JSON list of C-alpha atoms in Angstrom, two decimals:
[
{"chain": "A", "resi": 1, "resn": "MET", "atom": "CA", "xyz": [138.26, -36.85, -117.23]},
{"chain": "A", "resi": 2, "resn": "SER", "atom": "CA", "xyz": [141.30, -35.85, -114.42]},
{"chain": "A", "resi": 3, "resn": "GLY", "atom": "CA", "xyz": [141.96, -38.83, -111.97]},
{"chain": "A", "resi": 4, "resn": "SER", "atom": "CA", "xyz": [140.30, -41.22, -113.78]},
{"chain": "A", "resi": 5, "resn": "SER", "atom": "CA", "xyz": [141.87, -44.22, -115.18]},
{"chain": "A", "resi": 6, "resn": "SER", "atom": "CA", "xyz": [140.54, -46.20, -118.19]},
{"chain": "A", "resi": 7, "resn": "SER", "atom": "CA", "xyz": [140.45, -49.92, -115.82]},
{"chain": "A", "resi": 8, "resn": "GLY", "atom": "CA", "xyz": [138.43, -47.98, -113.03]},
{"chain": "A", "resi": 9, "resn": "ARG", "atom": "CA", "xyz": [141.08, -48.67, -110.63]},
{"chain": "A", "resi": 10, "resn": "SER", "atom": "CA", "xyz": [143.38, -46.09, -108.96]},
{"chain": "A", "resi": 11, "resn": "TYR", "atom": "CA", "xyz": [146.86, -47.68, -108.30]},
{"chain": "A", "resi": 12, "resn": "MET", "atom": "CA", "xyz": [148.60, -45.63, -105.44]},
{"chain": "A", "resi": 13, "resn": "GLY", "atom": "CA", "xyz": [151.84, -47.57, -104.61]},
{"chain": "A", "resi": 14, "resn": "GLY", "atom": "CA", "xyz": [150.73, -50.48, -102.46]},
{"chain": "A", "resi": 15, "resn": "LEU", "atom": "CA", "xyz": [147.62, -53.14, -102.64]},
{"chain": "A", "resi": 16, "resn": "SER", "atom": "CA", "xyz": [144.24, -52.75, -100.96]},
{"chain": "A", "resi": 17, "resn": "ILE", "atom": "CA", "xyz": [143.13, -54.51, -98.11]},
{"chain": "A", "resi": 18, "resn": "SER", "atom": "CA", "xyz": [141.02, -56.38, -100.09]},
{"chain": "A", "resi": 19, "resn": "ASP", "atom": "CA", "xyz": [143.71, -57.71, -102.88]},
{"chain": "A", "resi": 20, "resn": "GLU", "atom": "CA", "xyz": [146.21, -59.26, -99.99]},
{"chain": "A", "resi": 21, "resn": "PRO", "atom": "CA", "xyz": [144.71, -62.20, -99.38]},
{"chain": "A", "resi": 22, "resn": "GLU", "atom": "CA", "xyz": [144.56, -63.02, -103.24]},
{"chain": "A", "resi": 23, "resn": "GLU", "atom": "CA", "xyz": [148.21, -62.07, -103.38]},
{"chain": "A", "resi": 24, "resn": "CYS", "atom": "CA", "xyz": [149.45, -63.80, -100.79]},
{"chain": "A", "resi": 25, "resn": "MET", "atom": "CA", "xyz": [148.00, -67.26, -101.88]},
{"chain": "A", "resi": 26, "resn": "GLU", "atom": "CA", "xyz": [149.63, -66.71, -105.44]},
{"chain": "A", "resi": 27, "resn": "ILE", "atom": "CA", "xyz": [153.01, -66.36, -103.96]},
{"chain": "A", "resi": 28, "resn": "LYS", "atom": "CA", "xyz": [154.74, -69.06, -105.73]},
{"chain": "A", "resi": 29, "resn": "GLY", "atom": "CA", "xyz": [157.65, -70.16, -107.76]},
{"chain": "A", "resi": 30, "resn": "SER", "atom": "CA", "xyz": [160.92, -71.94, -108.11]},
{"chain": "A", "resi": 31, "resn": "VAL", "atom": "CA", "xyz": [163.44, -70.49, -105.71]},
{"chain": "A", "resi": 32, "resn": "ARG", "atom": "CA", "xyz": [167.20, -70.87, -104.63]},
{"chain": "A", "resi": 33, "resn": "VAL", "atom": "CA", "xyz": [167.81, -71.85, -101.11]},
{"chain": "A", "resi": 34, "resn": "VAL", "atom": "CA", "xyz": [170.24, -69.59, -99.45]},
{"chain": "A", "resi": 35, "resn": "SER", "atom": "CA", "xyz": [173.27, -70.75, -97.41]},
{"chain": "A", "resi": 36, "resn": "PRO", "atom": "CA", "xyz": [172.01, -74.39, -96.94]},
{"chain": "A", "resi": 37, "resn": "THR", "atom": "CA", "xyz": [172.75, -76.09, -93.85]},
{"chain": "A", "resi": 38, "resn": "MET", "atom": "CA", "xyz": [175.68, -78.51, -94.46]},
{"chain": "A", "resi": 39, "resn": "THR", "atom": "CA", "xyz": [174.74, -81.09, -92.15]},
{"chain": "A", "resi": 40, "resn": "TYR", "atom": "CA", "xyz": [171.06, -81.21, -93.83]},
{"chain": "A", "resi": 41, "resn": "PHE", "atom": "CA", "xyz": [172.60, -80.84, -97.22]},
{"chain": "A", "resi": 42, "resn": "SER", "atom": "CA", "xyz": [174.19, -84.33, -97.66]},
{"chain": "A", "resi": 43, "resn": "THR", "atom": "CA", "xyz": [170.92, -86.05, -96.35]},
{"chain": "A", "resi": 44, "resn": "VAL", "atom": "CA", "xyz": [168.65, -83.77, -99.12]},
{"chain": "A", "resi": 45, "resn": "LEU", "atom": "CA", "xyz": [166.28, -85.85, -101.00]},
{"chain": "A", "resi": 46, "resn": "ILE", "atom": "CA", "xyz": [164.19, -84.91, -104.14]},
{"chain": "A", "resi": 47, "resn": "ASN", "atom": "CA", "xyz": [160.46, -84.36, -103.42]},
{"chain": "A", "resi": 48, "resn": "THR", "atom": "CA", "xyz": [161.40, -83.62, -99.66]},
{"chain": "A", "resi": 49, "resn": "THR", "atom": "CA", "xyz": [158.52, -81.01, -98.38]},
{"chain": "A", "resi": 50, "resn": "LEU", "atom": "CA", "xyz": [160.16, -78.13, -96.12]},
{"chain": "A", "resi": 51, "resn": "GLU", "atom": "CA", "xyz": [157.97, -75.71, -93.69]},
{"chain": "A", "resi": 52, "resn": "VAL", "atom": "CA", "xyz": [158.51, -71.86, -94.58]},
{"chain": "A", "resi": 53, "resn": "VAL", "atom": "CA", "xyz": [158.55, -70.01, -91.47]},
{"chain": "A", "resi": 54, "resn": "LEU", "atom": "CA", "xyz": [159.97, -66.57, -90.51]},
{"chain": "A", "resi": 55, "resn": "SER", "atom": "CA", "xyz": [162.75, -66.36, -87.61]},
{"chain": "A", "resi": 56, "resn": "ASP", "atom": "CA", "xyz": [164.08, -63.33, -86.57]},
{"chain": "A", "resi": 57, "resn": "ALA", "atom": "CA", "xyz": [163.02, -61.45, -89.92]},
{"chain": "A", "resi": 58, "resn": "ILE", "atom": "CA", "xyz": [164.28, -64.17, -92.22]},
{"chain": "A", "resi": 59, "resn": "VAL", "atom": "CA", "xyz": [162.78, -66.40, -93.83]},
{"chain": "A", "resi": 60, "resn": "VAL", "atom": "CA", "xyz": [163.70, -70.30, -93.30]},
{"chain": "A", "resi": 61, "resn": "LEU", "atom": "CA", "xyz": [163.30, -73.66, -94.33]},
{"chain": "A", "resi": 62, "resn": "LEU", "atom": "CA", "xyz": [162.47, -76.16, -91.52]},
{"chain": "A", "resi": 63, "resn": "ASN", "atom": "CA", "xyz": [162.41, -80.11, -92.11]},
{"chain": "A", "resi": 64, "resn": "HIS", "atom": "CA", "xyz": [158.95, -81.13, -90.65]},
{"chain": "A", "resi": 65, "resn": "GLU", "atom": "CA", "xyz": [160.07, -84.50, -89.51]},
{"chain": "A", "resi": 66, "resn": "THR", "atom": "CA", "xyz": [163.42, -82.99, -87.53]},
{"chain": "A", "resi": 67, "resn": "GLY", "atom": "CA", "xyz": [162.61, -79.52, -87.45]},
{"chain": "A", "resi": 68, "resn": "ASP", "atom": "CA", "xyz": [166.15, -78.68, -88.17]},
{"chain": "A", "resi": 69, "resn": "GLU", "atom": "CA", "xyz": [166.79, -75.49, -90.00]},
{"chain": "A", "resi": 70, "resn": "VAL", "atom": "CA", "xyz": [167.63, -76.12, -94.13]},
{"chain": "A", "resi": 71, "resn": "GLY", "atom": "CA", "xyz": [168.62, -72.83, -95.29]},
{"chain": "A", "resi": 72, "resn": "SER", "atom": "CA", "xyz": [166.85, -69.80, -95.95]},
{"chain": "A", "resi": 73, "resn": "LEU", "atom": "CA", "xyz": [165.17, -68.00, -98.99]},
{"chain": "A", "resi": 74, "resn": "ASN", "atom": "CA", "xyz": [165.33, -64.78, -100.66]},
{"chain": "A", "resi": 75, "resn": "PRO", "atom": "CA", "xyz": [162.99, -64.39, -103.37]},
{"chain": "A", "resi": 76, "resn": "SER", "atom": "CA", "xyz": [162.54, -61.06, -105.54]},
{"chain": "A", "resi": 77, "resn": "ASN", "atom": "CA", "xyz": [159.06, -61.22, -103.44]},
{"chain": "A", "resi": 78, "resn": "ILE", "atom": "CA", "xyz": [160.81, -61.26, -100.13]},
{"chain": "A", "resi": 79, "resn": "THR", "atom": "CA", "xyz": [159.11, -58.40, -98.45]},
{"chain": "A", "resi": 80, "resn": "LYS", "atom": "CA", "xyz": [155.82, -59.50, -99.47]},
{"chain": "A", "resi": 81, "resn": "LEU", "atom": "CA", "xyz": [156.48, -63.01, -98.41]},
{"chain": "A", "resi": 82, "resn": "LYS", "atom": "CA", "xyz": [157.45, -61.90, -95.00]},
{"chain": "A", "resi": 83, "resn": "GLU", "atom": "CA", "xyz": [154.19, -59.92, -94.80]},
{"chain": "A", "resi": 84, "resn": "CYS", "atom": "CA", "xyz": [152.15, -62.83, -95.67]},
{"chain": "A", "resi": 85, "resn": "LEU", "atom": "CA", "xyz": [153.89, -64.94, -93.14]},
{"chain": "A", "resi": 86, "resn": "GLU", "atom": "CA", "xyz": [153.38, -62.46, -90.66]},
{"chain": "A", "resi": 87, "resn": "GLN", "atom": "CA", "xyz": [149.51, -62.38, -91.35]},
{"chain": "A", "resi": 88, "resn": "GLY", "atom": "CA", "xyz": [149.19, -66.04, -91.15]},
{"chain": "A", "resi": 89, "resn": "TYR", "atom": "CA", "xyz": [149.47, -67.79, -94.23]},
{"chain": "A", "resi": 90, "resn": "LYS", "atom": "CA", "xyz": [151.48, -70.62, -94.14]},
{"chain": "A", "resi": 91, "resn": "TYR", "atom": "CA", "xyz": [154.05, -71.73, -97.27]},
{"chain": "A", "resi": 92, "resn": "GLU", "atom": "CA", "xyz": [155.76, -75.08, -97.91]},
{"chain": "A", "resi": 93, "resn": "ALA", "atom": "CA", "xyz": [158.79, -75.42, -100.31]},
{"chain": "A", "resi": 94, "resn": "ASN", "atom": "CA", "xyz": [159.27, -79.08, -102.24]},
{"chain": "A", "resi": 95, "resn": "ILE", "atom": "CA", "xyz": [163.02, -79.84, -103.03]},
{"chain": "A", "resi": 96, "resn": "TYR", "atom": "CA", "xyz": [162.95, -80.44, -106.75]},
{"chain": "A", "resi": 97, "resn": "ASN", "atom": "CA", "xyz": [166.59, -80.07, -107.68]},
{"chain": "A", "resi": 98, "resn": "LYS", "atom": "CA", "xyz": [170.23, -80.45, -105.99]},
{"chain": "A", "resi": 99, "resn": "ASP", "atom": "CA", "xyz": [172.88, -79.56, -107.93]},
{"chain": "A", "resi": 100, "resn": "GLY", "atom": "CA", "xyz": [176.60, -79.32, -106.55]},
{"chain": "A", "resi": 101, "resn": "ALA", "atom": "CA", "xyz": [176.21, -76.95, -103.26]},
{"chain": "A", "resi": 102, "resn": "SER", "atom": "CA", "xyz": [172.73, -75.75, -104.74]},
{"chain": "A", "resi": 103, "resn": "ILE", "atom": "CA", "xyz": [169.22, -76.84, -103.42]},
{"chain": "A", "resi": 104, "resn": "ASP", "atom": "CA", "xyz": [166.26, -75.38, -105.64]},
{"chain": "A", "resi": 105, "resn": "VAL", "atom": "CA", "xyz": [162.63, -75.65, -104.41]},
{"chain": "A", "resi": 106, "resn": "GLN", "atom": "CA", "xyz": [159.16, -74.94, -105.57]},
{"chain": "A", "resi": 107, "resn": "LEU", "atom": "CA", "xyz": [157.50, -72.34, -103.00]},
{"chain": "A", "resi": 108, "resn": "THR", "atom": "CA", "xyz": [153.58, -72.90, -102.76]},
{"chain": "A", "resi": 109, "resn": "CYS", "atom": "CA", "xyz": [151.28, -71.48, -100.65]},
{"chain": "A", "resi": 110, "resn": "ILE", "atom": "CA", "xyz": [149.04, -74.25, -98.34]},
{"chain": "A", "resi": 111, "resn": "GLY", "atom": "CA", "xyz": [146.43, -71.25, -96.88]},
{"chain": "A", "resi": 112, "resn": "LYS", "atom": "CA", "xyz": [146.24, -69.31, -93.44]},
{"chain": "A", "resi": 113, "resn": "LYS", "atom": "CA", "xyz": [146.42, -70.56, -90.19]}
]
């Protein structure tokens, strides 16, 4: 029974192509904003929804209304998030907490372009 697994699936250190769309849709969770833009920080409102985009290989948050950069994200799954953004998946981040100089957002996938 060499080379088989009890689950019937073999893992070779990566995802199969068929698994990627599901994995991109499942990227979500609480993330702290890195380096929030101070001009925006003073006007941050809880429940504001921000657009998540890739800019020069950095995942940044943009204000939907003004297009201003709010800060960046660096979640534990940053590499996968970047891959999914490059593949056309869209994400948004909802501000749920502002404490001192910190902003926390809830990251959610909203589909593919």
